[in-house]
Amino acid sequence: MRRLFFYIANKQLLLFFMKRNPKFLFQKIEDKTIVWSEHANEYLLLEDTTATIIERLCAGDSIQKIATELAHDLELPLDTAIDFIVDLEKEIKKEKAEKTLKTAAIATVIRKPKLFEYTKYYKVNELFFKVAFSSEYELYLIHPKFAHLEVASKNNPSHTFTIFSKNQCIYFYVDNQFINTWNHKEIHFFQGKFSMEFLQKIHQKEESQWLGVFHASAVSNGKKAVLFLGDSGNGKSTSLALLQANGFACLADDFVPVASKTQEVYSFPAAISIKKNSLETLLPLYPQLAHSAEYHFKGLNKIVRYLQPNNADFISHLPCKDVVFIKYEKNSDLKFDKISKMTAFIKLVPDSWLSPIKENAQLFLEWFDGLNCYQITYSENEKMIATVSKIFKNKL
Amino acid sequence: MENRQIKRKISRKDALRILGNYGKYTAFTAIGTYLILSPRKAQAASPEGPGTGF
């Protein structure tokens, strides 16, 4: 009894704050409820009963009241119900040891190098970007994906990006403003941030205006977009290259942004990375790949070439109602199924950047709720292309 | 070697009581089973390192 009193006394204060400033969003999807928590930017997949308990805590209902009803409904001892609710609340309010990428204070005293070995100019729509790389190392992190945008030097670039390394860290500035620094082991986060800054300038939208960036390929027929997802090595980029050779346009590869206001997929001009084992399939369609530069990523045992997207309209943005988890599997018959949204959600979220802003999280949940989710496993390209065409024509 | 079997006899009433409790706790276990998904905290590219020449 004393324990109960202790919990309730403490909870009243907490509930007061929760009621005034709800930190959770609730979205019913299929037979579960997704609960988003603002303090951790996490998505919890819960039974409806459990989600209702959190919702009631937020609304200010007392633990005793909720526990009494739960104990009655499930024929549980009251103590067990109280323990459950208290544990649940502890879990959802637990502070996570977040692996934030530290903005180093030393950045203010770091001096930029005097000499930058490489300076590249890129043109995207009507914008000119000047990117200064202090050495070949930084150049190879960025340039191969954007080489097709390169133009001759320009006097008054729209934006200047500066990249250099010091003490095993990479430093990134945009228009002389320090953005962040990353350890060389976290280089894919630097590349992601570079793409994010590039994206913001191209579409003139701040980071807060994007609901998420997905590790996917986006294909369009000029009217709408379809997202292709899958683990690395499942053939996303190869499928995209096949589709863009068969009448579809590449909207984005690897880095697929969705804006919060419109919930539309926006184009991003990075080239499509083609792995060596896809070359045989793609060379008849893209003979230029035979002569394009080959990059060796030794640590990852990857050899890739870059293929220019066939879409030069980097302003375009299109609605997306379909996501497809795609997998190339040698000798497999075509398998095409609609999959549950929950299955798709579980696969999608851990591999995506999703905005930590509450309004954007709400829009993401609503957008996701309206999606059709499919899975394709294929080995014959023609059958895959025919199936994707049906998705675009809503003829499934 | 002697083959020993331990037999435990319970009454039908006890069996129903145990099963009943089990069913009850199954429902309780279900509501306590949840999955937490954390999106990436920063934008990232596919993990590809710097190139080593052409």
CSV table of C-alpha atoms in Angstrom, one decimal:
chain,number,residue,atom,x,y,z
A,1,MET,CA,0.0,0.0,0.0
A,2,ARG,CA,2.9,2.3,0.9
A,3,ARG,CA,4.5,1.5,-2.4
A,4,LEU,CA,1.3,2.3,-4.2
A,5,PHE,CA,1.1,5.7,-2.4
A,6,PHE,CA,4.7,6.4,-3.3
A,7,TYR,CA,4.1,5.8,-7.0
A,8,ILE,CA,0.9,7.7,-7.1
A,9,ALA,CA,2.3,10.8,-5.3
A,10,ASN,CA,5.2,10.9,-7.7
A,11,LYS,CA,3.1,10.3,-10.7
A,12,GLN,CA,0.7,13.2,-10.1
A,13,LEU,CA,3.5,15.7,-10.8
A,14,LEU,CA,4.6,13.8,-13.8
A,15,LEU,CA,1.1,13.5,-15.1
A,16,PHE,CA,0.6,17.2,-14.7
A,17,PHE,CA,3.4,17.9,-17.2
A,18,MET,CA,2.4,15.1,-19.5
A,19,LYS,CA,-1.1,16.4,-19.7
A,20,ARG,CA,0.1,19.9,-20.5
A,21,ASN,CA,2.6,18.9,-23.1
A,22,PRO,CA,1.9,15.5,-24.6
A,23,LYS,CA,5.1,13.9,-25.8
A,24,PHE,CA,3.5,11.0,-27.7
A,25,LEU,CA,1.8,10.4,-30.9
A,26,PHE,CA,-0.6,7.5,-31.6
A,27,GLN,CA,-1.3,5.9,-34.9
A,28,LYS,CA,-3.4,2.8,-35.2
A,29,ILE,CA,-2.1,0.6,-38.0
A,30,GLU,CA,-3.6,-2.8,-38.6
A,31,ASP,CA,-4.0,-4.7,-35.3
A,32,LYS,CA,-1.4,-2.7,-33.5
A,33,THR,CA,-0.8,0.9,-32.4
A,34,ILE,CA,2.4,2.8,-33.2
A,35,VAL,CA,3.4,5.2,-30.4
A,36,TRP,CA,6.0,7.8,-31.2
A,37,SER,CA,7.9,9.3,-28.2
A,38,GLU,CA,9.3,12.8,-28.7
A,39,HIS,CA,12.1,12.6,-26.1
A,40,ALA,CA,13.7,9.6,-27.8
A,41,ASN,CA,12.4,10.0,-31.3
A,42,GLU,CA,11.5,6.3,-31.2
A,43,TYR,CA,8.6,4.3,-32.5
A,44,LEU,CA,7.0,1.7,-30.2
A,45,LEU,CA,4.8,-1.0,-31.7
A,46,LEU,CA,2.3,-1.9,-29.1
A,47,GLU,CA,-0.9,-3.9,-28.5
A,48,ASP,CA,-3.8,-1.5,-28.5
A,49,THR,CA,-4.5,-2.1,-24.8
A,50,THR,CA,-0.9,-1.0,-24.0
A,51,ALA,CA,-1.1,2.0,-26.2
A,52,THR,CA,-4.4,3.0,-24.5
A,53,ILE,CA,-2.6,2.8,-21.1
A,54,ILE,CA,0.0,5.3,-22.4
A,55,GLU,CA,-2.7,7.5,-23.9
A,56,ARG,CA,-4.6,7.5,-20.6
A,57,LEU,CA,-1.4,8.4,-18.7
A,58,CYS,CA,-0.9,11.3,-21.0
A,59,ALA,CA,-4.5,12.4,-20.5
A,60,GLY,CA,-4.0,12.5,-16.8
A,61,ASP,CA,-5.7,9.3,-15.6
A,62,SER,CA,-4.3,8.0,-12.4
A,63,ILE,CA,-2.2,4.8,-12.3
A,64,GLN,CA,-4.6,3.4,-9.7
A,65,LYS,CA,-7.6,4.0,-11.9
A,66,ILE,CA,-6.0,2.5,-15.0
A,67,ALA,CA,-4.5,-0.4,-13.0
A,68,THR,CA,-7.9,-1.2,-11.4
A,69,GLU,CA,-9.6,-1.5,-14.8
A,70,LEU,CA,-6.7,-3.5,-16.3
A,71,ALA,CA,-6.7,-5.9,-13.3
A,72,HIS,CA,-10.4,-6.4,-13.8
A,73,ASP,CA,-10.3,-6.9,-17.5
A,74,LEU,CA,-7.4,-9.4,-17.4
A,75,GLU,CA,-8.3,-10.9,-14.1
A,76,LEU,CA,-4.9,-9.9,-12.7
A,77,PRO,CA,-3.9,-9.0,-9.1
A,78,LEU,CA,-3.9,-5.3,-8.7
A,79,ASP,CA,-0.2,-5.2,-7.7
A,80,THR,CA,0.7,-6.9,-10.9
A,81,ALA,CA,-1.3,-4.4,-13.0
A,82,ILE,CA,0.3,-1.5,-11.1
A,83,ASP,CA,3.8,-2.9,-11.6
A,84,PHE,CA,3.1,-3.3,-15.3
A,85,ILE,CA,2.0,0.2,-15.7
A,86,VAL,CA,4.9,1.7,-13.7
A,87,ASP,CA,7.4,-0.4,-15.7
A,88,LEU,CA,5.8,0.6,-18.9
A,89,GLU,CA,6.1,4.3,-18.0
A,90,LYS,CA,9.7,3.8,-16.9
A,91,GLU,CA,10.5,2.3,-20.3
A,92,ILE,CA,8.8,5.0,-22.4
A,93,LYS,CA,10.5,7.7,-20.4
A,94,LYS,CA,13.9,6.1,-20.2
A,95,GLU,CA,16.6,8.4,-21.4
A,96,LYS,CA,18.6,6.7,-24.1
A,97,ALA,CA,22.4,7.0,-24.3
A,98,GLU,CA,22.1,8.7,-27.6
A,99,LYS,CA,24.9,8.3,-30.1
A,100,THR,CA,24.8,11.9,-31.1
A,101,LEU,CA,27.4,13.1,-33.4
A,102,LYS,CA,29.3,15.6,-31.3
A,103,THR,CA,29.8,19.0,-32.6
A,104,ALA,CA,33.3,19.6,-31.5
A,105,ALA,CA,33.9,22.8,-29.6
A,106,ILE,CA,37.4,22.8,-31.1
A,107,ALA,CA,35.9,23.5,-34.5
A,108,THR,CA,36.0,27.2,-33.6
A,109,VAL,CA,39.7,27.1,-33.2
A,110,ILE,CA,40.5,24.8,-36.1
A,111,ARG,CA,42.1,26.7,-38.9
A,112,LYS,CA,41.1,25.8,-42.4
A,113,PRO,CA,44.1,24.7,-44.5
A,114,LYS,CA,45.5,27.3,-46.9
A,115,LEU,CA,45.7,24.9,-49.8
A,116,PHE,CA,42.9,22.9,-51.2
A,117,GLU,CA,44.2,20.4,-53.7
A,118,TYR,CA,40.9,20.0,-55.6
A,119,THR,CA,38.0,22.4,-56.3
A,120,LYS,CA,35.0,21.2,-58.2
A,121,TYR,CA,32.0,23.1,-59.5
A,122,TYR,CA,28.6,21.5,-59.9
A,123,LYS,CA,25.5,22.8,-61.6
A,124,VAL,CA,22.1,21.7,-60.4
A,125,ASN,CA,19.2,23.4,-62.0
A,126,GLU,CA,20.2,27.1,-62.0
A,127,LEU,CA,22.5,26.8,-58.9
A,128,PHE,CA,26.3,26.6,-59.0
A,129,PHE,CA,28.1,24.9,-56.2
A,130,LYS,CA,31.8,25.3,-55.5
A,131,VAL,CA,33.2,22.4,-53.4
A,132,ALA,CA,36.7,22.6,-52.1
A,133,PHE,CA,38.4,19.4,-51.0
A,134,SER,CA,41.7,19.5,-49.1
A,135,SER,CA,43.0,16.3,-50.6
A,136,GLU,CA,42.2,13.2,-52.7
A,137,TYR,CA,40.7,11.5,-49.7
A,138,GLU,CA,37.9,14.0,-49.3
A,139,LEU,CA,37.4,14.2,-53.0
A,140,TYR,CA,36.7,10.5,-53.3
A,141,LEU,CA,34.1,10.7,-50.5
A,142,ILE,CA,31.9,13.0,-52.5
A,143,HIS,CA,32.9,13.6,-56.1
A,144,PRO,CA,32.2,10.2,-57.8
A,145,LYS,CA,28.5,10.5,-57.0
A,146,PHE,CA,28.2,14.0,-58.4
A,147,ALA,CA,30.8,14.0,-61.2
A,148,HIS,CA,28.1,14.1,-63.8
A,149,LEU,CA,27.1,17.5,-62.5
A,150,GLU,CA,30.5,19.0,-62.9
A,151,VAL,CA,31.0,22.2,-64.9
A,152,ALA,CA,33.8,24.6,-65.6
A,153,SER,CA,34.8,27.0,-62.9
A,154,LYS,CA,32.4,29.8,-62.0
A,155,ASN,CA,33.1,33.2,-60.5
A,156,ASN,CA,30.1,33.7,-58.3
A,157,PRO,CA,29.0,30.3,-57.1
A,158,SER,CA,25.6,30.2,-55.4
A,159,HIS,CA,27.1,28.2,-52.5
A,160,THR,CA,30.5,27.1,-51.3
A,161,PHE,CA,31.1,23.8,-49.5
A,162,THR,CA,34.5,23.3,-47.8
A,163,ILE,CA,35.8,19.9,-46.7
A,164,PHE,CA,39.1,19.1,-45.0
A,165,SER,CA,40.6,16.6,-42.6
A,166,LYS,CA,42.6,17.2,-39.4
A,167,ASN,CA,43.6,14.8,-36.7
A,168,GLN,CA,41.6,11.9,-38.2
A,169,CYS,CA,38.5,14.0,-38.3
A,170,ILE,CA,36.7,15.5,-41.3
A,171,TYR,CA,35.4,19.1,-41.1
A,172,PHE,CA,32.5,20.4,-43.2
A,173,TYR,CA,31.5,24.1,-43.8
A,174,VAL,CA,28.8,25.5,-45.9
A,175,ASP,CA,29.1,29.1,-47.0
A,176,ASN,CA,31.8,29.5,-44.3
A,177,GLN,CA,29.5,28.3,-41.6
A,178,PHE,CA,30.7,25.3,-39.6
A,179,ILE,CA,28.3,22.4,-40.0
A,180,ASN,CA,30.0,19.5,-38.1
A,181,THR,CA,33.0,17.3,-37.7
A,182,TRP,CA,33.1,13.5,-37.9
A,183,ASN,CA,35.6,10.9,-37.0
A,184,HIS,CA,36.9,9.1,-40.1
A,185,LYS,CA,35.1,5.9,-38.9
A,186,GLU,CA,31.8,7.8,-39.2
A,187,ILE,CA,32.3,8.9,-42.7
A,188,HIS,CA,28.9,7.7,-44.0
A,189,PHE,CA,27.3,10.3,-41.6
A,190,PHE,CA,29.5,13.0,-43.2
A,191,GLN,CA,28.4,11.9,-46.6
A,192,GLY,CA,24.8,11.9,-45.4
A,193,LYS,CA,25.1,15.4,-44.0
A,194,PHE,CA,26.7,16.6,-47.3
A,195,SER,CA,23.8,15.2,-49.2
A,196,MET,CA,21.4,16.8,-46.7
A,197,GLU,CA,23.0,20.3,-47.1
A,198,PHE,CA,23.1,19.9,-50.9
A,199,LEU,CA,19.4,18.9,-50.8
A,200,GLN,CA,18.4,21.9,-48.7
A,201,LYS,CA,20.1,24.3,-51.1
A,202,ILE,CA,18.7,22.6,-54.2
A,203,HIS,CA,15.0,22.6,-53.0
A,204,GLN,CA,15.4,25.6,-50.7
A,205,LYS,CA,14.0,23.8,-47.7
A,206,GLU,CA,15.5,23.7,-44.3
A,207,GLU,CA,16.1,20.4,-42.5
A,208,SER,CA,13.0,21.0,-40.4
A,209,GLN,CA,10.9,20.9,-43.6
A,210,TRP,CA,11.7,17.3,-44.3
A,211,LEU,CA,9.9,14.4,-42.6
A,212,GLY,CA,12.6,11.9,-43.5
A,213,VAL,CA,15.3,10.6,-45.8
A,214,PHE,CA,15.0,7.0,-46.8
A,215,HIS,CA,17.7,4.4,-47.8
A,216,ALA,CA,15.9,3.5,-50.9
A,217,SER,CA,15.6,4.1,-54.7
A,218,ALA,CA,12.8,6.3,-56.0
A,219,VAL,CA,11.4,5.6,-59.5
A,220,SER,CA,8.8,7.8,-61.3
A,221,ASN,CA,6.6,7.7,-64.3
A,222,GLY,CA,6.3,11.5,-64.4
A,223,LYS,CA,3.1,11.4,-62.3
A,224,LYS,CA,3.9,9.5,-59.2
A,225,ALA,CA,6.9,7.8,-57.4
A,226,VAL,CA,7.4,4.3,-56.1
A,227,LEU,CA,10.0,3.6,-53.4
A,228,PHE,CA,12.2,0.5,-53.6
A,229,LEU,CA,13.7,-0.7,-50.4
A,230,GLY,CA,15.8,-3.6,-49.4
A,231,ASP,CA,19.0,-4.6,-47.6
A,232,SER,CA,22.2,-3.6,-49.1
A,233,GLY,CA,23.1,-6.1,-51.9
A,234,ASN,CA,19.4,-7.0,-52.6
A,235,GLY,CA,19.5,-5.2,-56.0
A,236,LYS,CA,17.8,-1.8,-55.4
A,237,SER,CA,20.1,0.2,-57.6
A,238,THR,CA,20.3,-2.5,-60.3
A,239,SER,CA,16.5,-2.6,-60.4
A,240,LEU,CA,16.4,1.2,-60.6
A,241,ALA,CA,18.9,1.1,-63.5
A,242,LEU,CA,16.8,-1.6,-65.3
A,243,LEU,CA,13.6,0.5,-64.8
A,244,GLN,CA,15.2,3.7,-66.0
A,245,ALA,CA,16.2,1.9,-69.2
A,246,ASN,CA,12.5,0.8,-69.6
A,247,GLY,CA,10.7,4.1,-69.6
A,248,PHE,CA,10.8,5.1,-66.0
A,249,ALA,CA,12.8,8.0,-64.5
A,250,CYS,CA,15.2,7.9,-61.6
A,251,LEU,CA,14.1,10.4,-59.0
A,252,ALA,CA,16.7,9.5,-56.3
A,253,ASP,CA,19.0,6.6,-55.4
A,254,ASP,CA,20.3,5.7,-51.9
A,255,PHE,CA,19.2,9.1,-50.5
A,256,VAL,CA,15.4,9.6,-50.9
A,257,PRO,CA,14.0,12.7,-49.3
A,258,VAL,CA,10.3,13.2,-48.5
A,259,ALA,CA,9.1,16.7,-47.6
A,260,SER,CA,6.8,17.2,-44.7
A,261,LYS,CA,4.4,19.7,-46.1
A,262,THR,CA,3.5,17.8,-49.3
A,263,GLN,CA,4.7,14.3,-48.2
A,264,GLU,CA,6.1,14.0,-51.7
A,265,VAL,CA,9.4,12.4,-52.8
A,266,TYR,CA,11.9,15.0,-54.0
A,267,SER,CA,14.5,14.4,-56.6
A,268,PHE,CA,18.1,14.2,-55.6
A,269,PRO,CA,20.9,14.3,-58.2
A,270,ALA,CA,23.4,11.6,-57.0
A,271,ALA,CA,24.5,9.0,-59.5
A,272,ILE,CA,23.3,5.4,-59.2
A,273,SER,CA,26.0,3.1,-57.7
A,274,ILE,CA,26.4,0.0,-59.8
A,275,LYS,CA,28.2,-3.0,-58.2
A,276,LYS,CA,30.6,-5.1,-60.3
A,277,ASN,CA,28.3,-8.1,-60.2
A,278,SER,CA,25.5,-6.2,-61.9
A,279,LEU,CA,27.7,-5.0,-64.8
A,280,GLU,CA,27.0,-8.0,-67.0
A,281,THR,CA,23.2,-7.4,-66.8
A,282,LEU,CA,23.5,-3.6,-67.3
A,283,LEU,CA,26.2,-3.3,-69.9
A,284,PRO,CA,23.9,-4.0,-72.9
A,285,LEU,CA,21.6,-1.2,-71.7
A,286,TYR,CA,24.4,1.2,-70.6
A,287,PRO,CA,27.5,0.7,-72.8
A,288,GLN,CA,29.0,3.8,-71.2
A,289,LEU,CA,29.5,1.7,-68.0
A,290,ALA,CA,32.3,-0.2,-69.8
A,291,HIS,CA,34.5,3.0,-69.7
A,292,SER,CA,33.4,4.6,-66.5
A,293,ALA,CA,35.7,4.9,-63.5
A,294,GLU,CA,35.7,1.9,-61.1
A,295,TYR,CA,36.0,2.6,-57.4
A,296,HIS,CA,37.3,0.0,-54.9
A,297,PHE,CA,35.9,0.1,-51.4
A,298,LYS,CA,38.3,-2.4,-49.9
A,299,GLY,CA,37.0,-2.5,-46.4
A,300,LEU,CA,33.5,-3.4,-47.7
A,301,ASN,CA,34.7,-5.6,-50.5
A,302,LYS,CA,32.7,-3.5,-52.9
A,303,ILE,CA,33.7,-2.4,-56.4
A,304,VAL,CA,31.3,0.1,-57.9
A,305,ARG,CA,30.9,2.3,-61.0
A,306,TYR,CA,28.5,5.3,-61.1
A,307,LEU,CA,25.6,5.6,-63.6
A,308,GLN,CA,24.1,9.0,-64.3
A,309,PRO,CA,20.4,9.3,-63.5
A,310,ASN,CA,18.2,9.8,-66.6
A,311,ASN,CA,16.4,12.6,-64.9
A,312,ALA,CA,17.9,16.1,-65.3
A,313,ASP,CA,14.9,17.9,-63.7
A,314,PHE,CA,16.2,18.1,-60.2
A,315,ILE,CA,13.3,20.3,-59.1
A,316,SER,CA,10.7,17.5,-59.5
A,317,HIS,CA,8.8,16.1,-56.7
A,318,LEU,CA,6.0,13.6,-56.8
A,319,PRO,CA,3.4,11.9,-54.5
A,320,CYS,CA,4.3,8.3,-53.4
A,321,LYS,CA,1.7,5.8,-52.3
A,322,ASP,CA,3.6,2.6,-52.9
A,323,VAL,CA,6.7,1.0,-51.4
A,324,VAL,CA,8.2,-2.2,-52.7
A,325,PHE,CA,10.8,-4.3,-50.8
A,326,ILE,CA,12.8,-5.7,-53.7
A,327,LYS,CA,15.1,-8.6,-53.8
A,328,TYR,CA,17.1,-10.2,-56.7
A,329,GLU,CA,17.5,-13.9,-56.1
A,330,LYS,CA,19.2,-16.1,-58.7
A,331,ASN,CA,16.9,-18.6,-60.4
A,332,SER,CA,13.9,-17.4,-58.4
A,333,ASP,CA,10.5,-17.3,-59.9
A,334,LEU,CA,8.8,-14.0,-59.6
A,335,LYS,CA,7.2,-13.7,-56.2
A,336,PHE,CA,5.0,-10.7,-55.7
A,337,ASP,CA,2.9,-10.1,-52.5
A,338,LYS,CA,1.3,-7.4,-50.7
A,339,ILE,CA,2.8,-7.3,-47.2
A,340,SER,CA,1.5,-6.0,-43.9
A,341,LYS,CA,2.2,-2.4,-43.0
A,342,MET,CA,3.7,-3.6,-39.7
A,343,THR,CA,6.2,-5.8,-41.5
A,344,ALA,CA,7.1,-2.8,-43.8
A,345,PHE,CA,7.3,-0.4,-40.8
A,346,ILE,CA,9.7,-2.7,-38.9
A,347,LYS,CA,12.0,-2.9,-42.0
A,348,LEU,CA,11.8,0.8,-42.9
A,349,VAL,CA,12.3,2.7,-39.7
A,350,PRO,CA,15.7,1.5,-38.5
A,351,ASP,CA,17.3,2.3,-41.9
A,352,SER,CA,15.8,5.8,-42.2
A,353,TRP,CA,16.5,9.2,-40.9
A,354,LEU,CA,13.2,10.5,-39.5
A,355,SER,CA,12.7,14.0,-38.4
A,356,PRO,CA,12.6,14.4,-34.6
A,357,ILE,CA,10.1,17.2,-34.8
A,358,LYS,CA,6.7,16.3,-33.5
A,359,GLU,CA,4.7,17.7,-36.4
A,360,ASN,CA,6.9,15.9,-38.9
A,361,ALA,CA,6.6,12.6,-37.0
A,362,GLN,CA,2.8,13.0,-37.1
A,363,LEU,CA,2.9,13.6,-40.9
A,364,PHE,CA,5.2,10.7,-41.4
A,365,LEU,CA,2.8,8.3,-39.5
A,366,GLU,CA,-0.1,9.6,-41.5
A,367,TRP,CA,1.8,9.3,-44.8
A,368,PHE,CA,2.9,5.7,-43.9
A,369,ASP,CA,-0.6,4.8,-43.0
A,370,GLY,CA,-1.7,5.6,-46.5
A,371,LEU,CA,1.0,3.5,-48.2
A,372,ASN,CA,0.6,0.2,-50.1
A,373,CYS,CA,3.4,-2.1,-49.2
A,374,TYR,CA,4.6,-4.9,-51.5
A,375,GLN,CA,7.5,-7.4,-51.8
A,376,ILE,CA,9.0,-8.6,-55.0
A,377,THR,CA,11.6,-11.4,-55.4
A,378,TYR,CA,12.8,-11.9,-58.9
A,379,SER,CA,15.5,-13.2,-61.2
A,380,GLU,CA,14.0,-12.4,-64.6
A,381,ASN,CA,14.2,-8.7,-65.3
A,382,GLU,CA,11.3,-8.6,-67.7
A,383,LYS,CA,8.9,-10.0,-65.2
A,384,MET,CA,10.0,-7.5,-62.5
A,385,ILE,CA,9.6,-4.6,-64.9
A,386,ALA,CA,6.1,-5.8,-66.0
A,387,THR,CA,5.1,-6.1,-62.3
A,388,VAL,CA,6.4,-2.6,-61.5
A,389,SER,CA,4.5,-1.2,-64.5
A,390,LYS,CA,1.3,-2.7,-63.0
A,391,ILE,CA,2.0,-1.0,-59.7
A,392,PHE,CA,2.3,2.3,-61.5
A,393,LYS,CA,-0.9,1.7,-63.5
A,394,ASN,CA,-2.8,0.5,-60.3
A,395,LYS,CA,-3.6,-2.7,-62.2
A,396,LEU,CA,-2.8,-5.2,-59.5
B,1,MET,CA,19.6,-49.5,-15.8
B,2,GLU,CA,16.3,-48.9,-14.0
B,3,ASN,CA,13.9,-46.9,-16.0
B,4,ARG,CA,12.3,-44.6,-13.6
B,5,GLN,CA,9.4,-42.5,-14.4
B,6,ILE,CA,8.1,-39.8,-12.2
B,7,LYS,CA,4.4,-39.4,-12.4
B,8,ARG,CA,2.6,-36.5,-11.0
B,9,LYS,CA,-1.1,-36.7,-10.6
B,10,ILE,CA,-3.2,-33.6,-10.5
B,11,SER,CA,-6.9,-33.4,-10.4
B,12,ARG,CA,-9.0,-32.1,-13.3
B,13,LYS,CA,-9.9,-29.1,-11.1
B,14,ASP,CA,-6.2,-28.3,-10.5
B,15,ALA,CA,-5.4,-28.7,-14.2
B,16,LEU,CA,-8.2,-26.2,-15.2
B,17,ARG,CA,-7.0,-23.8,-12.6
B,18,ILE,CA,-3.4,-23.9,-13.9
B,19,LEU,CA,-4.6,-23.7,-17.5
B,20,GLY,CA,-6.9,-20.8,-16.6
B,21,ASN,CA,-4.1,-18.9,-15.1
B,22,TYR,CA,-1.9,-19.6,-18.0
B,23,GLY,CA,-4.4,-18.2,-20.4
B,24,LYS,CA,-4.8,-15.1,-18.3
B,25,TYR,CA,-1.1,-14.5,-18.2
B,26,THR,CA,-0.9,-15.1,-21.9
B,27,ALA,CA,-3.1,-12.1,-22.5
B,28,PHE,CA,-0.9,-10.1,-20.0
B,29,THR,CA,2.3,-11.2,-21.7
B,30,ALA,CA,0.9,-10.1,-25.0
B,31,ILE,CA,0.2,-6.5,-23.8
B,32,GLY,CA,3.7,-6.4,-22.3
B,33,THR,CA,5.4,-7.5,-25.5
B,34,TYR,CA,6.4,-4.5,-27.6
B,35,LEU,CA,9.0,-3.5,-30.1
B,36,ILE,CA,11.0,-0.3,-30.0
B,37,LEU,CA,12.3,1.0,-33.3
B,38,SER,CA,14.9,3.8,-33.5
B,39,PRO,CA,15.4,5.6,-36.7
B,40,ARG,CA,18.9,6.9,-37.6
B,41,LYS,CA,19.7,10.0,-35.6
B,42,ALA,CA,21.5,11.6,-38.6
B,43,GLN,CA,21.3,11.3,-42.3
B,44,ALA,CA,23.7,8.7,-43.7
B,45,ALA,CA,24.9,7.5,-47.0
B,46,SER,CA,25.3,3.8,-47.8
B,47,PRO,CA,28.4,2.8,-45.9
B,48,GLU,CA,31.1,3.2,-48.5
B,49,GLY,CA,34.6,4.1,-47.7
B,50,PRO,CA,37.0,6.3,-49.6
B,51,GLY,CA,38.2,4.9,-52.9
B,52,THR,CA,41.6,3.6,-53.6
B,53,GLY,CA,42.1,4.7,-57.1
B,54,PHE,CA,40.5,3.9,-60.4
